[in-house]
Amino acid sequence: MTASALKRIGVAALAFATLVGPAQAQTSNGGGPVMLDTTGSVARPVRPAAPAGGVQRTTAQATLPFSLPSIFAPQSQPAPGGSGGTKEWSGEDGASGHPQMTAQAIRDAAANFDNCIASLWPEAARRGISLESYRRFTDGLTPDLRIMDLMDSQPEFTKALWDYLDVLVSDARMQRGREVLAQYKTTFDAVEKAYGVDRYVIASIWGVESNYSTQGGDRSVLRSTATLSCIGRRQAYFRNEFLSALEILHHGDLRPEQMKGSWAGAFGPTQFMPTAFKRYAVDFDGDGRKDVVDNVADLIASTANNLKKDGWQSGQTWGYEVEVPRGFNYMLADRAKQMTVAQWEQLGIRRAGGKPFPRTSDKAFLLAPAGSEGPGFLMLQNFRSILRYNPAEAYALAIGHFADRLRGGGPFVQAWPRQERVLSRAERLELQQLLVQRGFYRGEPDGQLGGETRKALREFQASIGAAADGFATAEMLERLRGR
């Protein structure tokens, strides 16, 4: 997964993984889906309870320019009931089935944690991190094994897209968003002029990711990324994040107590991963520090810089709600099938509410997240930019819609099929397995309904004469069962 894709997934964005799927590996990490938690109060890192079976801590064998006992001294236990991820690891194998997620592999890696952290010093030195900084910031680090359960968690039930939108684009959140836009108008003016990114989209990301800085993760970014660097199935990816976190601290842009966030290392009100911070963070107010946590000017500008570098087109919107005609060929509802708005109009697509399209030469793809029974959307380049910020379609749709509401727009014109029941994970897995048996799906069933599953379902629907919209319903599952 690219750093920009993984760097943040908000409170609700991954809570409803059925429709959107978790953030999927795309290019660089070679791993599977990752789900990020962002709830809880701020607390300092704590030493986890010993995992089942016991772990014997060891010291590094390599020759190092510092004393290991002082570097890796145990941390004190928190008071009972304290925050900071005190819940113990289950001691069970991970649900992914990955060999590095077995209970024994986790125990073995935890026993070697000190060796692992010590072995990263040469790479840290190559990045310009001083020995003094390395010693100071790694002193007392211990693995947070509870992360292993969170990494492989697979919720049995998820929310429907419309419920997801109801939660994120609520009256209370919109009211607070308007207050934030007014409170920081001067800053939004300056950032919009400098980067050309819509202020309402930036305000929406801030609201969705942290409810305007009122909700955030409680885990030490350094400890979380150190744990994932040495334990579990995505160590290569997270070693880069861990070393990047050390770079941030060494340069003095942020303090350790500011870098609190999700178990996977996303931090700040708009959720930056350490590598994303290095790529996109800016010192907009010129105070000598890039502070995306407590400095509003840097926060807003860095988020805008992120979107701009990910292809944001100034002066354009993210997309349009559209009416899809009866009998439409939903095989065209694919992110890879991009046409001009004029070409979509020739196929019968109309903007919802009878409004005209501002520019019919814009290129767009059709998204039909609730199939033929729900609204359709023509998505432009800026929607793709939001997807690079977070690869879940439901998240990007929520951001775009939230931005429109903050701008003064109304709710969606068309109704969602709220009568449809969301499939459980077991049912989603069965649906994929049945598609495999019938020769429509060639992937590995995992219970996550991504693009390949939707494509396979569309092919099955077309084979039985149903609307080939790729919408996984209880009725479609029954049809696959042959009932």
PDB file of N, CA, C and O in Angstrom, residues 118-161:
ATOM      1  N   ALA A 118      17.221  -2.770  18.130  1.00  0.00           N
ATOM      2  CA  ALA A 118      18.645  -2.455  18.070  1.00  0.00           C
ATOM      3  C   ALA A 118      19.182  -2.584  16.650  1.00  0.00           C
ATOM      4  O   ALA A 118      20.032  -1.800  16.221  1.00  0.00           O
ATOM      5  N   SER A 119      18.649  -3.543  15.898  1.00  0.00           N
ATOM      6  CA  SER A 119      19.151  -3.779  14.540  1.00  0.00           C
ATOM      7  C   SER A 119      18.790  -2.649  13.580  1.00  0.00           C
ATOM      8  O   SER A 119      19.366  -2.552  12.489  1.00  0.00           O
ATOM      9  N   LEU A 120      17.846  -1.801  13.958  1.00  0.00           N
ATOM     10  CA  LEU A 120      17.421  -0.708  13.080  1.00  0.00           C
ATOM     11  C   LEU A 120      18.290   0.536  13.231  1.00  0.00           C
ATOM     12  O   LEU A 120      18.122   1.495  12.472  1.00  0.00           O
ATOM     13  N   TRP A 121      19.186   0.542  14.208  1.00  0.00           N
ATOM     14  CA  TRP A 121      20.024   1.714  14.417  1.00  0.00           C
ATOM     15  C   TRP A 121      20.846   2.096  13.181  1.00  0.00           C
ATOM     16  O   TRP A 121      20.881   3.287  12.817  1.00  0.00           O
ATOM     17  N   PRO A 122      21.506   1.171  12.476  1.00  0.00           N
ATOM     18  CA  PRO A 122      22.282   1.581  11.303  1.00  0.00           C
ATOM     19  C   PRO A 122      21.452   2.331  10.266  1.00  0.00           C
ATOM     20  O   PRO A 122      21.909   3.316   9.684  1.00  0.00           O
ATOM     21  N   GLU A 123      20.207   1.856  10.009  1.00  0.00           N
ATOM     22  CA  GLU A 123      19.342   2.548   9.048  1.00  0.00           C
ATOM     23  C   GLU A 123      18.950   3.919   9.569  1.00  0.00           C
ATOM     24  O   GLU A 123      18.879   4.897   8.815  1.00  0.00           O
ATOM     25  N   ALA A 124      18.695   4.018  10.867  1.00  0.00           N
ATOM     26  CA  ALA A 124      18.369   5.318  11.450  1.00  0.00           C
ATOM     27  C   ALA A 124      19.535   6.287  11.271  1.00  0.00           C
ATOM     28  O   ALA A 124      19.342   7.461  10.941  1.00  0.00           O
ATOM     29  N   ALA A 125      20.737   5.799  11.483  1.00  0.00           N
ATOM     30  CA  ALA A 125      21.920   6.645  11.307  1.00  0.00           C
ATOM     31  C   ALA A 125      22.038   7.119   9.872  1.00  0.00           C
ATOM     32  O   ALA A 125      22.387   8.282   9.616  1.00  0.00           O
ATOM     33  N   ARG A 126      21.740   6.233   8.921  1.00  0.00           N
ATOM     34  CA  ARG A 126      21.805   6.629   7.506  1.00  0.00           C
ATOM     35  C   ARG A 126      20.786   7.715   7.180  1.00  0.00           C
ATOM     36  O   ARG A 126      20.973   8.493   6.247  1.00  0.00           O
ATOM     37  N   ARG A 127      19.718   7.777   7.942  1.00  0.00           N
ATOM     38  CA  ARG A 127      18.705   8.819   7.735  1.00  0.00           C
ATOM     39  C   ARG A 127      19.045  10.120   8.464  1.00  0.00           C
ATOM     40  O   ARG A 127      18.234  11.054   8.462  1.00  0.00           O
ATOM     41  N   GLY A 128      20.189  10.154   9.092  1.00  0.00           N
ATOM     42  CA  GLY A 128      20.604  11.375   9.764  1.00  0.00           C
ATOM     43  C   GLY A 128      20.130  11.519  11.184  1.00  0.00           C
ATOM     44  O   GLY A 128      20.249  12.598  11.783  1.00  0.00           O
ATOM     45  N   ILE A 129      19.586  10.448  11.749  1.00  0.00           N
ATOM     46  CA  ILE A 129      19.143  10.472  13.141  1.00  0.00           C
ATOM     47  C   ILE A 129      20.361  10.292  14.035  1.00  0.00           C
ATOM     48  O   ILE A 129      21.149   9.362  13.839  1.00  0.00           O
ATOM     49  N   SER A 130      20.534  11.188  14.980  1.00  0.00           N
ATOM     50  CA  SER A 130      21.710  11.112  15.839  1.00  0.00           C
ATOM     51  C   SER A 130      21.586   9.973  16.835  1.00  0.00           C
ATOM     52  O   SER A 130      20.481   9.511  17.156  1.00  0.00           O
ATOM     53  N   LEU A 131      22.735   9.541  17.347  1.00  0.00           N
ATOM     54  CA  LEU A 131      22.737   8.510  18.369  1.00  0.00           C
ATOM     55  C   LEU A 131      21.993   8.974  19.611  1.00  0.00           C
ATOM     56  O   LEU A 131      21.235   8.199  20.220  1.00  0.00           O
ATOM     57  N   GLU A 132      22.173  10.242  19.964  1.00  0.00           N
ATOM     58  CA  GLU A 132      21.494  10.780  21.143  1.00  0.00           C
ATOM     59  C   GLU A 132      19.978  10.706  20.970  1.00  0.00           C
ATOM     60  O   GLU A 132      19.250  10.307  21.882  1.00  0.00           O
ATOM     61  N   SER A 133      19.489  11.055  19.776  1.00  0.00           N
ATOM     62  CA  SER A 133      18.045  10.989  19.518  1.00  0.00           C
ATOM     63  C   SER A 133      17.556   9.550  19.519  1.00  0.00           C
ATOM     64  O   SER A 133      16.495   9.231  20.073  1.00  0.00           O
ATOM     65  N   TYR A 134      18.316   8.662  18.896  1.00  0.00           N
ATOM     66  CA  TYR A 134      17.897   7.261  18.844  1.00  0.00           C
ATOM     67  C   TYR A 134      17.785   6.683  20.251  1.00  0.00           C
ATOM     68  O   TYR A 134      16.803   5.998  20.581  1.00  0.00           O
ATOM     69  N   ARG A 135      18.778   6.989  21.074  1.00  0.00           N
ATOM     70  CA  ARG A 135      18.736   6.487  22.444  1.00  0.00           C
ATOM     71  C   ARG A 135      17.560   7.080  23.206  1.00  0.00           C
ATOM     72  O   ARG A 135      16.847   6.377  23.914  1.00  0.00           O
ATOM     73  N   ARG A 136      17.358   8.391  23.043  1.00  0.00           N
ATOM     74  CA  ARG A 136      16.301   9.061  23.808  1.00  0.00           C
ATOM     75  C   ARG A 136      14.918   8.552  23.420  1.00  0.00           C
ATOM     76  O   ARG A 136      14.073   8.323  24.294  1.00  0.00           O
ATOM     77  N   PHE A 137      14.673   8.367  22.148  1.00  0.00           N
ATOM     78  CA  PHE A 137      13.318   8.033  21.711  1.00  0.00           C
ATOM     79  C   PHE A 137      13.014   6.534  21.713  1.00  0.00           C
ATOM     80  O   PHE A 137      11.840   6.146  21.671  1.00  0.00           O
ATOM     81  N   THR A 138      14.046   5.700  21.748  1.00  0.00           N
ATOM     82  CA  THR A 138      13.775   4.263  21.829  1.00  0.00           C
ATOM     83  C   THR A 138      13.950   3.719  23.237  1.00  0.00           C
ATOM     84  O   THR A 138      13.633   2.547  23.480  1.00  0.00           O
ATOM     85  N   ASP A 139      14.426   4.542  24.155  1.00  0.00           N
ATOM     86  CA  ASP A 139      14.631   4.088  25.530  1.00  0.00           C
ATOM     87  C   ASP A 139      13.306   3.620  26.140  1.00  0.00           C
ATOM     88  O   ASP A 139      12.342   4.367  26.201  1.00  0.00           O
ATOM     89  N   GLY A 140      13.261   2.373  26.567  1.00  0.00           N
ATOM     90  CA  GLY A 140      12.079   1.840  27.241  1.00  0.00           C
ATOM     91  C   GLY A 140      10.992   1.322  26.330  1.00  0.00           C
ATOM     92  O   GLY A 140       9.917   0.946  26.817  1.00  0.00           O
ATOM     93  N   LEU A 141      11.213   1.286  25.031  1.00  0.00           N
ATOM     94  CA  LEU A 141      10.174   0.784  24.134  1.00  0.00           C
ATOM     95  C   LEU A 141       9.886  -0.686  24.409  1.00  0.00           C
ATOM     96  O   LEU A 141      10.804  -1.498  24.570  1.00  0.00           O
ATOM     97  N   THR A 142       8.615  -1.023  24.475  1.00  0.00           N
ATOM     98  CA  THR A 142       8.166  -2.406  24.612  1.00  0.00           C
ATOM     99  C   THR A 142       7.068  -2.657  23.596  1.00  0.00           C
ATOM    100  O   THR A 142       6.378  -1.726  23.185  1.00  0.00           O
ATOM    101  N   PRO A 143       6.873  -3.890  23.177  1.00  0.00           N
ATOM    102  CA  PRO A 143       5.843  -4.155  22.169  1.00  0.00           C
ATOM    103  C   PRO A 143       4.442  -4.085  22.752  1.00  0.00           C
ATOM    104  O   PRO A 143       4.196  -4.509  23.879  1.00  0.00           O
ATOM    105  N   ASP A 144       3.530  -3.551  21.986  1.00  0.00           N
ATOM    106  CA  ASP A 144       2.113  -3.506  22.345  1.00  0.00           C
ATOM    107  C   ASP A 144       1.423  -4.642  21.586  1.00  0.00           C
ATOM    108  O   ASP A 144       0.951  -4.464  20.463  1.00  0.00           O
ATOM    109  N   LEU A 145       1.361  -5.803  22.187  1.00  0.00           N
ATOM    110  CA  LEU A 145       0.868  -6.986  21.484  1.00  0.00           C
ATOM    111  C   LEU A 145      -0.634  -6.962  21.239  1.00  0.00           C
ATOM    112  O   LEU A 145      -1.141  -7.715  20.394  1.00  0.00           O
ATOM    113  N   ARG A 146      -1.345  -6.121  21.925  1.00  0.00           N
ATOM    114  CA  ARG A 146      -2.778  -5.979  21.659  1.00  0.00           C
ATOM    115  C   ARG A 146      -3.014  -5.587  20.194  1.00  0.00           C
ATOM    116  O   ARG A 146      -4.046  -5.924  19.600  1.00  0.00           O
ATOM    117  N   ILE A 147      -2.038  -4.926  19.608  1.00  0.00           N
ATOM    118  CA  ILE A 147      -2.147  -4.516  18.210  1.00  0.00           C
ATOM    119  C   ILE A 147      -2.330  -5.725  17.291  1.00  0.00           C
ATOM    120  O   ILE A 147      -3.000  -5.632  16.257  1.00  0.00           O
ATOM    121  N   MET A 148      -1.791  -6.866  17.672  1.00  0.00           N
ATOM    122  CA  MET A 148      -1.918  -8.054  16.823  1.00  0.00           C
ATOM    123  C   MET A 148      -3.383  -8.461  16.667  1.00  0.00           C
ATOM    124  O   MET A 148      -3.812  -8.886  15.591  1.00  0.00           O
ATOM    125  N   ASP A 149      -4.160  -8.327  17.734  1.00  0.00           N
ATOM    126  CA  ASP A 149      -5.594  -8.620  17.635  1.00  0.00           C
ATOM    127  C   ASP A 149      -6.289  -7.584  16.748  1.00  0.00           C
ATOM    128  O   ASP A 149      -7.158  -7.915  15.942  1.00  0.00           O
ATOM    129  N   LEU A 150      -5.919  -6.327  16.928  1.00  0.00           N
ATOM    130  CA  LEU A 150      -6.558  -5.261  16.158  1.00  0.00           C
ATOM    131  C   LEU A 150      -6.204  -5.360  14.682  1.00  0.00           C
ATOM    132  O   LEU A 150      -7.031  -5.091  13.809  1.00  0.00           O
ATOM    133  N   MET A 151      -4.989  -5.770  14.406  1.00  0.00           N
ATOM    134  CA  MET A 151      -4.534  -5.880  13.019  1.00  0.00           C
ATOM    135  C   MET A 151      -5.330  -6.908  12.239  1.00  0.00           C
ATOM    136  O   MET A 151      -5.607  -6.729  11.047  1.00  0.00           O
ATOM    137  N   ASP A 152      -5.703  -7.971  12.886  1.00  0.00           N
ATOM    138  CA  ASP A 152      -6.413  -9.054  12.203  1.00  0.00           C
ATOM    139  C   ASP A 152      -7.893  -9.120  12.554  1.00  0.00           C
ATOM    140  O   ASP A 152      -8.557 -10.116  12.279  1.00  0.00           O
ATOM    141  N   SER A 153      -8.420  -8.082  13.179  1.00  0.00           N
ATOM    142  CA  SER A 153      -9.840  -8.111  13.553  1.00  0.00           C
ATOM    143  C   SER A 153     -10.704  -8.095  12.305  1.00  0.00           C
ATOM    144  O   SER A 153     -10.407  -7.399  11.339  1.00  0.00           O
ATOM    145  N   GLN A 154     -11.762  -8.878  12.330  1.00  0.00           N
ATOM    146  CA  GLN A 154     -12.693  -8.940  11.214  1.00  0.00           C
ATOM    147  C   GLN A 154     -14.111  -8.868  11.769  1.00  0.00           C
ATOM    148  O   GLN A 154     -14.661  -9.875  12.209  1.00  0.00           O
ATOM    149  N   PRO A 155     -14.705  -7.696  11.777  1.00  0.00           N
ATOM    150  CA  PRO A 155     -16.038  -7.552  12.359  1.00  0.00           C
ATOM    151  C   PRO A 155     -17.067  -8.411  11.652  1.00  0.00           C
ATOM    152  O   PRO A 155     -17.059  -8.528  10.428  1.00  0.00           O
ATOM    153  N   GLU A 156     -17.942  -9.011  12.442  1.00  0.00           N
ATOM    154  CA  GLU A 156     -18.966  -9.886  11.876  1.00  0.00           C
ATOM    155  C   GLU A 156     -20.009  -9.084  11.104  1.00  0.00           C
ATOM    156  O   GLU A 156     -20.454  -9.482  10.042  1.00  0.00           O
ATOM    157  N   PHE A 157     -20.395  -7.944  11.630  1.00  0.00           N
ATOM    158  CA  PHE A 157     -21.394  -7.123  10.962  1.00  0.00           C
ATOM    159  C   PHE A 157     -20.833  -5.718  10.737  1.00  0.00           C
ATOM    160  O   PHE A 157     -20.003  -5.245  11.502  1.00  0.00           O
ATOM    161  N   THR A 158     -21.299  -5.072   9.713  1.00  0.00           N
ATOM    162  CA  THR A 158     -20.905  -3.703   9.435  1.00  0.00           C
ATOM    163  C   THR A 158     -22.151  -2.891   9.118  1.00  0.00           C
ATOM    164  O   THR A 158     -23.242  -3.430   8.947  1.00  0.00           O
ATOM    165  N   LYS A 159     -21.961  -1.586   9.025  1.00  0.00           N
ATOM    166  CA  LYS A 159     -23.076  -0.696   8.728  1.00  0.00           C
ATOM    167  C   LYS A 159     -23.278  -0.561   7.221  1.00  0.00           C
ATOM    168  O   LYS A 159     -22.350  -0.689   6.433  1.00  0.00           O
ATOM    169  N   ALA A 160     -24.490  -0.269   6.830  1.00  0.00           N
ATOM    170  CA  ALA A 160     -24.773   0.030   5.439  1.00  0.00           C
ATOM    171  C   ALA A 160     -24.233   1.421   5.107  1.00  0.00           C
ATOM    172  O   ALA A 160     -24.050   2.261   5.984  1.00  0.00           O
ATOM    173  N   LEU A 161     -24.003   1.665   3.824  1.00  0.00           N
ATOM    174  CA  LEU A 161     -23.449   2.939   3.392  1.00  0.00           C
ATOM    175  C   LEU A 161     -24.292   4.115   3.865  1.00  0.00           C
ATOM    176  O   LEU A 161     -23.770   5.131   4.313  1.00  0.00           O
TER     177      LEU A 161
END
